[in-house]
mmCIF file with all atom_site columns, C-alpha atoms in Angstrom:
data_model
loop_
_atom_site.group_PDB
_atom_site.id
_atom_site.type_symbol
_atom_site.label_atom_id
_atom_site.label_alt_id
_atom_site.label_comp_id
_atom_site.label_asym_id
_atom_site.label_entity_id
_atom_site.label_seq_id
_atom_site.pdbx_PDB_ins_code
_atom_site.Cartn_x
_atom_site.Cartn_y
_atom_site.Cartn_z
_atom_site.occupancy
_atom_site.B_iso_or_equiv
_atom_site.pdbx_formal_charge
_atom_site.auth_seq_id
_atom_site.auth_comp_id
_atom_site.auth_asym_id
_atom_site.auth_atom_id
_atom_site.pdbx_PDB_model_num
ATOM 1   C CA . TYR A 1 1   ? 29.075  25.371  -6.454  1.00 81.00 ? 24  TYR A CA 1
ATOM 2   C CA . SER A 1 2   ? 25.612  26.660  -5.718  1.00 84.00 ? 25  SER A CA 1
ATOM 3   C CA . ALA A 1 3   ? 24.514  23.140  -4.687  1.00 89.00 ? 26  ALA A CA 1
ATOM 4   C CA . ARG A 1 4   ? 27.420  23.036  -2.205  1.00 87.00 ? 27  ARG A CA 1
ATOM 5   C CA . ALA A 1 5   ? 26.419  26.413  -0.808  1.00 90.00 ? 28  ALA A CA 1
ATOM 6   C CA . TYR A 1 6   ? 22.840  25.241  -0.302  1.00 88.00 ? 29  TYR A CA 1
ATOM 7   C CA . LEU A 1 7   ? 24.089  22.008  1.289   1.00 88.00 ? 30  LEU A CA 1
ATOM 8   C CA . ALA A 1 8   ? 26.047  24.039  3.820   1.00 89.00 ? 31  ALA A CA 1
ATOM 9   C CA . LYS A 1 9   ? 22.781  25.750  4.799   1.00 92.00 ? 32  LYS A CA 1
ATOM 10  C CA . ALA A 1 10  ? 20.789  22.478  4.748   1.00 88.00 ? 33  ALA A CA 1
ATOM 11  C CA . ALA A 1 11  ? 18.542  24.127  2.134   1.00 91.00 ? 34  ALA A CA 1
ATOM 12  C CA . TRP A 1 12  ? 17.615  20.810  0.568   1.00 92.00 ? 35  TRP A CA 1
ATOM 13  C CA . SER A 1 13  ? 15.234  21.778  -2.222  1.00 94.00 ? 36  SER A CA 1
ATOM 14  C CA . PRO A 1 14  ? 17.536  24.373  -3.821  1.00 95.00 ? 37  PRO A CA 1
ATOM 15  C CA . ALA A 1 15  ? 20.530  22.064  -3.263  1.00 94.00 ? 38  ALA A CA 1
ATOM 16  C CA . ILE A 1 16  ? 18.708  19.269  -5.101  1.00 94.00 ? 39  ILE A CA 1
ATOM 17  C CA . GLU A 1 17  ? 17.625  21.613  -7.880  1.00 94.00 ? 40  GLU A CA 1
ATOM 18  C CA . SER A 1 18  ? 21.185  22.909  -8.376  1.00 93.00 ? 41  SER A CA 1
ATOM 19  C CA . GLY A 1 19  ? 22.631  19.413  -8.116  1.00 92.00 ? 42  GLY A CA 1
ATOM 20  C CA . ARG A 1 20  ? 20.159  18.114  -10.693 1.00 93.00 ? 43  ARG A CA 1
ATOM 21  C CA . LYS A 1 21  ? 21.036  20.928  -13.115 1.00 93.00 ? 44  LYS A CA 1
ATOM 22  C CA . ALA A 1 22  ? 24.745  20.184  -12.710 1.00 91.00 ? 45  ALA A CA 1
ATOM 23  C CA . TYR A 1 23  ? 24.084  16.468  -13.233 1.00 92.00 ? 46  TYR A CA 1
ATOM 24  C CA . ASP A 1 24  ? 22.000  17.119  -16.350 1.00 92.00 ? 47  ASP A CA 1
ATOM 25  C CA . LEU A 1 25  ? 24.725  19.348  -17.792 1.00 90.00 ? 48  LEU A CA 1
ATOM 26  C CA . ALA A 1 26  ? 27.776  17.284  -16.819 1.00 86.00 ? 49  ALA A CA 1
ATOM 27  C CA . PRO A 1 27  ? 26.960  13.911  -15.256 1.00 84.00 ? 50  PRO A CA 1
ATOM 28  C CA . ALA A 1 28  ? 30.635  12.919  -15.301 1.00 84.00 ? 51  ALA A CA 1
ATOM 29  C CA . GLY A 1 29  ? 31.843  16.254  -13.948 1.00 82.00 ? 52  GLY A CA 1
ATOM 30  C CA . GLN A 1 30  ? 34.098  16.375  -10.941 1.00 84.00 ? 53  GLN A CA 1
ATOM 31  C CA . ASP A 1 31  ? 32.091  16.088  -7.685  1.00 89.00 ? 54  ASP A CA 1
ATOM 32  C CA . VAL A 1 32  ? 28.755  16.334  -9.522  1.00 91.00 ? 55  VAL A CA 1
ATOM 33  C CA . VAL A 1 33  ? 27.431  12.918  -8.474  1.00 93.00 ? 56  VAL A CA 1
ATOM 34  C CA . PRO A 1 34  ? 28.649  13.095  -4.840  1.00 93.00 ? 57  PRO A CA 1
ATOM 35  C CA . VAL A 1 35  ? 27.191  16.578  -4.316  1.00 94.00 ? 58  VAL A CA 1
ATOM 36  C CA . PHE A 1 36  ? 23.880  15.738  -5.998  1.00 94.00 ? 59  PHE A CA 1
ATOM 37  C CA . ALA A 1 37  ? 23.692  12.478  -4.028  1.00 95.00 ? 60  ALA A CA 1
ATOM 38  C CA . GLU A 1 38  ? 24.374  14.286  -0.754  1.00 95.00 ? 61  GLU A CA 1
ATOM 39  C CA . ALA A 1 39  ? 21.579  16.742  -1.530  1.00 96.00 ? 62  ALA A CA 1
ATOM 40  C CA . LEU A 1 40  ? 19.133  13.929  -2.325  1.00 97.00 ? 63  LEU A CA 1
ATOM 41  C CA . ALA A 1 41  ? 20.037  11.932  0.799   1.00 97.00 ? 64  ALA A CA 1
ATOM 42  C CA . GLY A 1 42  ? 19.870  14.970  3.071   1.00 96.00 ? 65  GLY A CA 1
ATOM 43  C CA . GLY A 1 43  ? 16.616  16.133  1.531   1.00 97.00 ? 66  GLY A CA 1
ATOM 44  C CA . GLY A 1 44  ? 15.112  12.648  1.776   1.00 97.00 ? 67  GLY A CA 1
ATOM 45  C CA . ARG A 1 45  ? 16.071  12.217  5.427   1.00 97.00 ? 68  ARG A CA 1
ATOM 46  C CA . ASP A 1 46  ? 14.756  15.680  6.213   1.00 97.00 ? 69  ASP A CA 1
ATOM 47  C CA . ALA A 1 47  ? 11.438  14.935  4.488   1.00 97.00 ? 70  ALA A CA 1
ATOM 48  C CA . LEU A 1 48  ? 11.164  11.677  6.427   1.00 97.00 ? 71  LEU A CA 1
ATOM 49  C CA . ALA A 1 49  ? 11.788  13.489  9.715   1.00 96.00 ? 72  ALA A CA 1
ATOM 50  C CA . ARG A 1 50  ? 9.085   16.031  8.814   1.00 97.00 ? 73  ARG A CA 1
ATOM 51  C CA . GLY A 1 51  ? 6.569   13.301  7.978   1.00 97.00 ? 74  GLY A CA 1
ATOM 52  C CA . GLN A 1 52  ? 6.557   14.097  4.263   1.00 97.00 ? 75  GLN A CA 1
ATOM 53  C CA . TYR A 1 53  ? 6.724   10.454  3.235   1.00 97.00 ? 76  TYR A CA 1
ATOM 54  C CA . ALA A 1 54  ? 5.991   10.771  -0.492  1.00 97.00 ? 77  ALA A CA 1
ATOM 55  C CA . GLU A 1 55  ? 8.718   13.395  -0.799  1.00 97.00 ? 78  GLU A CA 1
ATOM 56  C CA . ALA A 1 56  ? 11.112  11.219  1.216   1.00 98.00 ? 79  ALA A CA 1
ATOM 57  C CA . VAL A 1 57  ? 10.409  8.191   -0.989  1.00 98.00 ? 80  VAL A CA 1
ATOM 58  C CA . SER A 1 58  ? 10.932  10.250  -4.134  1.00 97.00 ? 81  SER A CA 1
ATOM 59  C CA . ARG A 1 59  ? 14.226  11.791  -3.023  1.00 97.00 ? 82  ARG A CA 1
ATOM 60  C CA . LEU A 1 60  ? 15.645  8.650   -1.447  1.00 98.00 ? 83  LEU A CA 1
ATOM 61  C CA . GLY A 1 61  ? 14.556  6.548   -4.421  1.00 98.00 ? 84  GLY A CA 1
ATOM 62  C CA . GLU A 1 62  ? 16.436  8.893   -6.715  1.00 97.00 ? 85  GLU A CA 1
ATOM 63  C CA . TYR A 1 63  ? 19.440  8.698   -4.381  1.00 97.00 ? 86  TYR A CA 1
ATOM 64  C CA . VAL A 1 64  ? 19.446  4.888   -4.542  1.00 97.00 ? 87  VAL A CA 1
ATOM 65  C CA . ARG A 1 65  ? 19.280  4.983   -8.352  1.00 96.00 ? 88  ARG A CA 1
ATOM 66  C CA . LEU A 1 66  ? 22.247  7.362   -8.334  1.00 95.00 ? 89  LEU A CA 1
ATOM 67  C CA . LYS A 1 67  ? 24.234  5.394   -5.726  1.00 95.00 ? 90  LYS A CA 1
ATOM 68  C CA . PRO A 1 68  ? 23.009  1.763   -6.026  1.00 96.00 ? 91  PRO A CA 1
ATOM 69  C CA . ALA A 1 69  ? 25.895  0.330   -3.998  1.00 95.00 ? 92  ALA A CA 1
ATOM 70  C CA . ASP A 1 70  ? 25.133  2.378   -0.870  1.00 95.00 ? 93  ASP A CA 1
ATOM 71  C CA . ALA A 1 71  ? 23.306  0.072   1.546   1.00 95.00 ? 94  ALA A CA 1
ATOM 72  C CA . HIS A 1 72  ? 22.547  2.973   3.878   1.00 94.00 ? 95  HIS A CA 1
ATOM 73  C CA . GLY A 1 73  ? 20.474  4.556   1.119   1.00 96.00 ? 96  GLY A CA 1
ATOM 74  C CA . TYR A 1 74  ? 18.338  1.402   1.001   1.00 97.00 ? 97  TYR A CA 1
ATOM 75  C CA . LEU A 1 75  ? 17.922  1.600   4.773   1.00 97.00 ? 98  LEU A CA 1
ATOM 76  C CA . ASP A 1 76  ? 16.641  5.168   4.545   1.00 97.00 ? 99  ASP A CA 1
ATOM 77  C CA . LEU A 1 77  ? 14.379  4.359   1.601   1.00 98.00 ? 100 LEU A CA 1
ATOM 78  C CA . GLY A 1 78  ? 13.030  1.272   3.375   1.00 98.00 ? 101 GLY A CA 1
ATOM 79  C CA . ARG A 1 79  ? 12.193  3.390   6.416   1.00 97.00 ? 102 ARG A CA 1
ATOM 80  C CA . ALA A 1 80  ? 10.421  5.920   4.200   1.00 98.00 ? 103 ALA A CA 1
ATOM 81  C CA . TYR A 1 81  ? 8.345   3.158   2.614   1.00 98.00 ? 104 TYR A CA 1
ATOM 82  C CA . LEU A 1 82  ? 7.515   1.786   6.069   1.00 97.00 ? 105 LEU A CA 1
ATOM 83  C CA . ALA A 1 83  ? 6.437   5.198   7.300   1.00 96.00 ? 106 ALA A CA 1
ATOM 84  C CA . SER A 1 84  ? 4.124   5.531   4.307   1.00 96.00 ? 107 SER A CA 1
ATOM 85  C CA . GLY A 1 85  ? 2.656   2.040   4.862   1.00 96.00 ? 108 GLY A CA 1
ATOM 86  C CA . ARG A 1 86  ? 4.064   0.618   1.633   1.00 97.00 ? 109 ARG A CA 1
ATOM 87  C CA . TYR A 1 87  ? 5.113   -2.677  3.185   1.00 98.00 ? 110 TYR A CA 1
ATOM 88  C CA . SER A 1 88  ? 5.890   -4.643  0.041   1.00 97.00 ? 111 SER A CA 1
ATOM 89  C CA . ASP A 1 89  ? 8.158   -1.872  -1.252  1.00 98.00 ? 112 ASP A CA 1
ATOM 90  C CA . ALA A 1 90  ? 9.769   -1.551  2.182   1.00 98.00 ? 113 ALA A CA 1
ATOM 91  C CA . LEU A 1 91  ? 10.527  -5.257  2.423   1.00 98.00 ? 114 LEU A CA 1
ATOM 92  C CA . GLY A 1 92  ? 12.005  -5.422  -1.070  1.00 98.00 ? 115 GLY A CA 1
ATOM 93  C CA . THR A 1 93  ? 14.133  -2.344  -0.438  1.00 98.00 ? 116 THR A CA 1
ATOM 94  C CA . VAL A 1 94  ? 15.457  -3.586  2.906   1.00 98.00 ? 117 VAL A CA 1
ATOM 95  C CA . LEU A 1 95  ? 16.342  -6.943  1.340   1.00 98.00 ? 118 LEU A CA 1
ATOM 96  C CA . GLN A 1 96  ? 18.179  -5.160  -1.489  1.00 97.00 ? 119 GLN A CA 1
ATOM 97  C CA . GLY A 1 97  ? 20.099  -3.197  1.120   1.00 97.00 ? 120 GLY A CA 1
ATOM 98  C CA . LEU A 1 98  ? 21.029  -6.386  2.965   1.00 97.00 ? 121 LEU A CA 1
ATOM 99  C CA . GLY A 1 99  ? 22.353  -7.765  -0.305  1.00 95.00 ? 122 GLY A CA 1
ATOM 100 C CA . ARG A 1 100 ? 24.668  -4.777  -0.609  1.00 94.00 ? 123 ARG A CA 1
ATOM 101 C CA . ALA A 1 101 ? 25.611  -4.180  3.017   1.00 91.00 ? 124 ALA A CA 1
ATOM 102 C CA . GLY A 1 102 ? 29.199  -4.947  3.830   1.00 88.00 ? 125 GLY A CA 1
ATOM 103 C CA . ASP A 1 103 ? 29.260  -2.829  6.966   1.00 90.00 ? 126 ASP A CA 1
ATOM 104 C CA . ALA A 1 104 ? 28.116  -4.757  10.053  1.00 94.00 ? 127 ALA A CA 1
ATOM 105 C CA . LYS A 1 105 ? 26.403  -1.727  11.604  1.00 95.00 ? 128 LYS A CA 1
ATOM 106 C CA . VAL A 1 106 ? 24.275  -1.083  8.495   1.00 95.00 ? 129 VAL A CA 1
ATOM 107 C CA . ARG A 1 107 ? 23.426  -4.821  8.252   1.00 96.00 ? 130 ARG A CA 1
ATOM 108 C CA . GLN A 1 108 ? 22.303  -4.709  11.880  1.00 96.00 ? 131 GLN A CA 1
ATOM 109 C CA . GLU A 1 109 ? 20.133  -1.639  11.231  1.00 97.00 ? 132 GLU A CA 1
ATOM 110 C CA . LEU A 1 110 ? 18.599  -3.223  8.138   1.00 97.00 ? 133 LEU A CA 1
ATOM 111 C CA . THR A 1 111 ? 17.866  -6.409  10.082  1.00 97.00 ? 134 THR A CA 1
ATOM 112 C CA . ALA A 1 112 ? 16.277  -4.392  12.902  1.00 97.00 ? 135 ALA A CA 1
ATOM 113 C CA . THR A 1 113 ? 14.134  -2.676  10.271  1.00 97.00 ? 136 THR A CA 1
ATOM 114 C CA . LEU A 1 114 ? 12.775  -6.092  9.272   1.00 98.00 ? 137 LEU A CA 1
ATOM 115 C CA . LEU A 1 115 ? 11.547  -6.632  12.827  1.00 98.00 ? 138 LEU A CA 1
ATOM 116 C CA . GLU A 1 116 ? 10.184  -3.095  13.040  1.00 97.00 ? 139 GLU A CA 1
ATOM 117 C CA . GLY A 1 117 ? 8.414   -3.515  9.699   1.00 98.00 ? 140 GLY A CA 1
ATOM 118 C CA . GLY A 1 118 ? 6.870   -6.815  10.728  1.00 98.00 ? 141 GLY A CA 1
ATOM 119 C CA . ARG A 1 119 ? 5.510   -5.390  13.939  1.00 97.00 ? 142 ARG A CA 1
ATOM 120 C CA . GLN A 1 120 ? 4.264   -2.258  12.229  1.00 97.00 ? 143 GLN A CA 1
ATOM 121 C CA . ALA A 1 121 ? 2.453   -4.244  9.541   1.00 97.00 ? 144 ALA A CA 1
ATOM 122 C CA . LEU A 1 122 ? 0.885   -6.525  12.160  1.00 97.00 ? 145 LEU A CA 1
ATOM 123 C CA . GLY A 1 123 ? -0.177  -3.471  14.140  1.00 96.00 ? 146 GLY A CA 1
ATOM 124 C CA . GLN A 1 124 ? -1.970  -2.205  11.039  1.00 96.00 ? 147 GLN A CA 1
ATOM 125 C CA . GLY A 1 125 ? -3.682  -5.573  10.535  1.00 96.00 ? 148 GLY A CA 1
ATOM 126 C CA . ASP A 1 126 ? -1.615  -6.562  7.496   1.00 97.00 ? 149 ASP A CA 1
ATOM 127 C CA . LEU A 1 127 ? -0.844  -10.154 8.482   1.00 97.00 ? 150 LEU A CA 1
ATOM 128 C CA . GLN A 1 128 ? 0.776   -11.217 5.197   1.00 97.00 ? 151 GLN A CA 1
ATOM 129 C CA . SER A 1 129 ? 3.214   -8.313  5.158   1.00 97.00 ? 152 SER A CA 1
ATOM 130 C CA . GLY A 1 130 ? 3.974   -8.816  8.824   1.00 98.00 ? 153 GLY A CA 1
ATOM 131 C CA . ILE A 1 131 ? 4.680   -12.488 8.231   1.00 98.00 ? 154 ILE A CA 1
ATOM 132 C CA . GLY A 1 132 ? 6.944   -11.638 5.295   1.00 98.00 ? 155 GLY A CA 1
ATOM 133 C CA . PHE A 1 133 ? 9.039   -9.236  7.369   1.00 98.00 ? 156 PHE A CA 1
ATOM 134 C CA . LEU A 1 134 ? 9.228   -11.543 10.383  1.00 98.00 ? 157 LEU A CA 1
ATOM 135 C CA . ARG A 1 135 ? 10.195  -14.602 8.321   1.00 98.00 ? 158 ARG A CA 1
ATOM 136 C CA . GLU A 1 136 ? 13.074  -12.640 6.841   1.00 98.00 ? 159 GLU A CA 1
ATOM 137 C CA . TYR A 1 137 ? 14.044  -11.371 10.276  1.00 98.00 ? 160 TYR A CA 1
ATOM 138 C CA . VAL A 1 138 ? 14.215  -14.801 11.943  1.00 98.00 ? 161 VAL A CA 1
ATOM 139 C CA . GLN A 1 139 ? 16.343  -16.090 9.075   1.00 97.00 ? 162 GLN A CA 1
ATOM 140 C CA . ARG A 1 140 ? 18.905  -13.457 9.996   1.00 96.00 ? 163 ARG A CA 1
ATOM 141 C CA . ASP A 1 141 ? 18.430  -13.627 13.773  1.00 95.00 ? 164 ASP A CA 1
ATOM 142 C CA . PRO A 1 142 ? 17.338  -17.168 14.599  1.00 95.00 ? 165 PRO A CA 1
ATOM 143 C CA . SER A 1 143 ? 17.581  -16.457 18.335  1.00 95.00 ? 166 SER A CA 1
ATOM 144 C CA . GLY A 1 144 ? 14.840  -13.794 18.419  1.00 94.00 ? 167 GLY A CA 1
ATOM 145 C CA . VAL A 1 145 ? 12.270  -15.212 20.843  1.00 97.00 ? 168 VAL A CA 1
ATOM 146 C CA . SER A 1 146 ? 9.879   -12.270 20.608  1.00 96.00 ? 169 SER A CA 1
ATOM 147 C CA . ALA A 1 147 ? 10.059  -12.322 16.802  1.00 97.00 ? 170 ALA A CA 1
ATOM 148 C CA . TYR A 1 148 ? 9.150   -16.022 16.752  1.00 98.00 ? 171 TYR A CA 1
ATOM 149 C CA . LEU A 1 149 ? 6.258   -15.315 19.124  1.00 97.00 ? 172 LEU A CA 1
ATOM 150 C CA . ASP A 1 150 ? 4.986   -12.535 16.868  1.00 97.00 ? 173 ASP A CA 1
ATOM 151 C CA . LEU A 1 151 ? 5.433   -14.737 13.818  1.00 98.00 ? 174 LEU A CA 1
ATOM 152 C CA . GLY A 1 152 ? 3.577   -17.614 15.456  1.00 97.00 ? 175 GLY A CA 1
ATOM 153 C CA . LYS A 1 153 ? 0.669   -15.374 16.432  1.00 96.00 ? 176 LYS A CA 1
ATOM 154 C CA . ALA A 1 154 ? 0.500   -13.914 12.925  1.00 97.00 ? 177 ALA A CA 1
ATOM 155 C CA . TYR A 1 155 ? 0.487   -17.377 11.382  1.00 97.00 ? 178 TYR A CA 1
ATOM 156 C CA . TRP A 1 156 ? -2.246  -18.420 13.814  1.00 96.00 ? 179 TRP A CA 1
ATOM 157 C CA . GLN A 1 157 ? -4.422  -15.396 12.993  1.00 96.00 ? 180 GLN A CA 1
ATOM 158 C CA . SER A 1 158 ? -4.015  -16.041 9.278   1.00 97.00 ? 181 SER A CA 1
ATOM 159 C CA . GLY A 1 159 ? -5.173  -19.647 9.653   1.00 95.00 ? 182 GLY A CA 1
ATOM 160 C CA . ARG A 1 160 ? -1.752  -21.223 9.151   1.00 96.00 ? 183 ARG A CA 1
ATOM 161 C CA . GLN A 1 161 ? -1.775  -23.324 12.321  1.00 94.00 ? 184 GLN A CA 1
ATOM 162 C CA . ALA A 1 162 ? 0.989   -25.774 11.341  1.00 96.00 ? 185 ALA A CA 1
ATOM 163 C CA . GLU A 1 163 ? 3.415   -22.912 10.719  1.00 97.00 ? 186 GLU A CA 1
ATOM 164 C CA . ALA A 1 164 ? 2.274   -21.204 13.919  1.00 97.00 ? 187 ALA A CA 1
ATOM 165 C CA . LEU A 1 165 ? 2.922   -24.319 15.989  1.00 96.00 ? 188 LEU A CA 1
ATOM 166 C CA . SER A 1 166 ? 6.356   -24.665 14.409  1.00 97.00 ? 189 SER A CA 1
ATOM 167 C CA . ALA A 1 167 ? 7.182   -21.085 15.406  1.00 97.00 ? 190 ALA A CA 1
ATOM 168 C CA . PHE A 1 168 ? 5.968   -21.702 18.965  1.00 97.00 ? 191 PHE A CA 1
ATOM 169 C CA . ARG A 1 169 ? 8.094   -24.869 19.178  1.00 96.00 ? 192 ARG A CA 1
ATOM 170 C CA . ARG A 1 170 ? 11.098  -22.785 18.154  1.00 97.00 ? 193 ARG A CA 1
ATOM 171 C CA . VAL A 1 171 ? 10.283  -20.349 20.975  1.00 97.00 ? 194 VAL A CA 1
ATOM 172 C CA . LEU A 1 172 ? 10.389  -23.251 23.439  1.00 97.00 ? 195 LEU A CA 1
ATOM 173 C CA . GLU A 1 173 ? 13.722  -24.425 22.023  1.00 97.00 ? 196 GLU A CA 1
ATOM 174 C CA . LEU A 1 174 ? 15.119  -20.962 22.665  1.00 97.00 ? 197 LEU A CA 1
ATOM 175 C CA . GLN A 1 175 ? 13.299  -20.312 25.920  1.00 97.00 ? 198 GLN A CA 1
ATOM 176 C CA . PRO A 1 176 ? 11.958  -23.467 27.580  1.00 96.00 ? 199 PRO A CA 1
ATOM 177 C CA . GLY A 1 177 ? 8.870   -22.786 29.635  1.00 94.00 ? 200 GLY A CA 1
ATOM 178 C CA . ASN A 1 178 ? 7.777   -19.692 27.701  1.00 96.00 ? 201 ASN A CA 1
ATOM 179 C CA . GLN A 1 179 ? 4.176   -19.293 28.836  1.00 95.00 ? 202 GLN A CA 1
ATOM 180 C CA . GLN A 1 180 ? 2.849   -17.685 25.656  1.00 94.00 ? 203 GLN A CA 1
ATOM 181 C CA . ALA A 1 181 ? 4.193   -20.451 23.440  1.00 95.00 ? 204 ALA A CA 1
ATOM 182 C CA . LEU A 1 182 ? 2.962   -23.134 25.842  1.00 95.00 ? 205 LEU A CA 1
ATOM 183 C CA . ARG A 1 183 ? -0.553  -21.657 25.799  1.00 92.00 ? 206 ARG A CA 1
ATOM 184 C CA . PHE A 1 184 ? -0.700  -22.062 22.034  1.00 90.00 ? 207 PHE A CA 1
ATOM 185 C CA . LEU A 1 185 ? 0.849   -25.514 22.003  1.00 90.00 ? 208 LEU A CA 1
ATOM 186 C CA . LEU A 1 186 ? -1.218  -26.921 24.857  1.00 89.00 ? 209 LEU A CA 1
ATOM 187 C CA . GLY A 1 187 ? -4.511  -25.181 24.289  1.00 75.00 ? 210 GLY A CA 1
ATOM 188 C CA . PRO A 1 188 ? -4.487  -22.573 21.515  1.00 58.00 ? 211 PRO A CA 1
ATOM 189 C CA . PRO A 1 189 ? -7.167  -19.882 21.531  1.00 61.00 ? 212 PRO A CA 1
ATOM 190 C CA . GLY A 1 190 ? -10.290 -20.956 19.694  1.00 56.00 ? 213 GLY A CA 1
ATOM 191 C CA . ARG A 1 191 ? -10.045 -24.660 20.506  1.00 49.00 ? 214 ARG A CA 1
#
């Protein structure tokens, strides 16, 4: 009951503490898991919004362990990992969420997070992580011209020219005459 009262006030830390005590005492008790889970999810999202990424990862990770079938929890945890720059963890978490997502809206958000993660990793100079995210993204959205362009450029920068050229060819299949793809195919930088 105290956890519910704290939830009503959005007092996340005391709600989590009370929820954890209730869970430790009676894990099968009526409403114990849903209330504790709500406190963890709310506290994790709040920590993420405040830029407290380690706290967000901790709370949302605990939420996912408590509610492993909730794809939205994986989405939130993946975003927390992305915000903290933990790209490998983010990618694995988002993929786990996609494996559990039955709801089309959550699947769409998870897929968009793959693109966001790829671009973020590339922006931080992490080519391998960026490539990993973007490869997963184009598997799910094979019509994403800009994603194929980003993927091609990342392959090119990492010295994987054959894969880069394949990505640029796919861009031209989707958007004939794309100038960026043509530049790489006809006279790539560094030739």
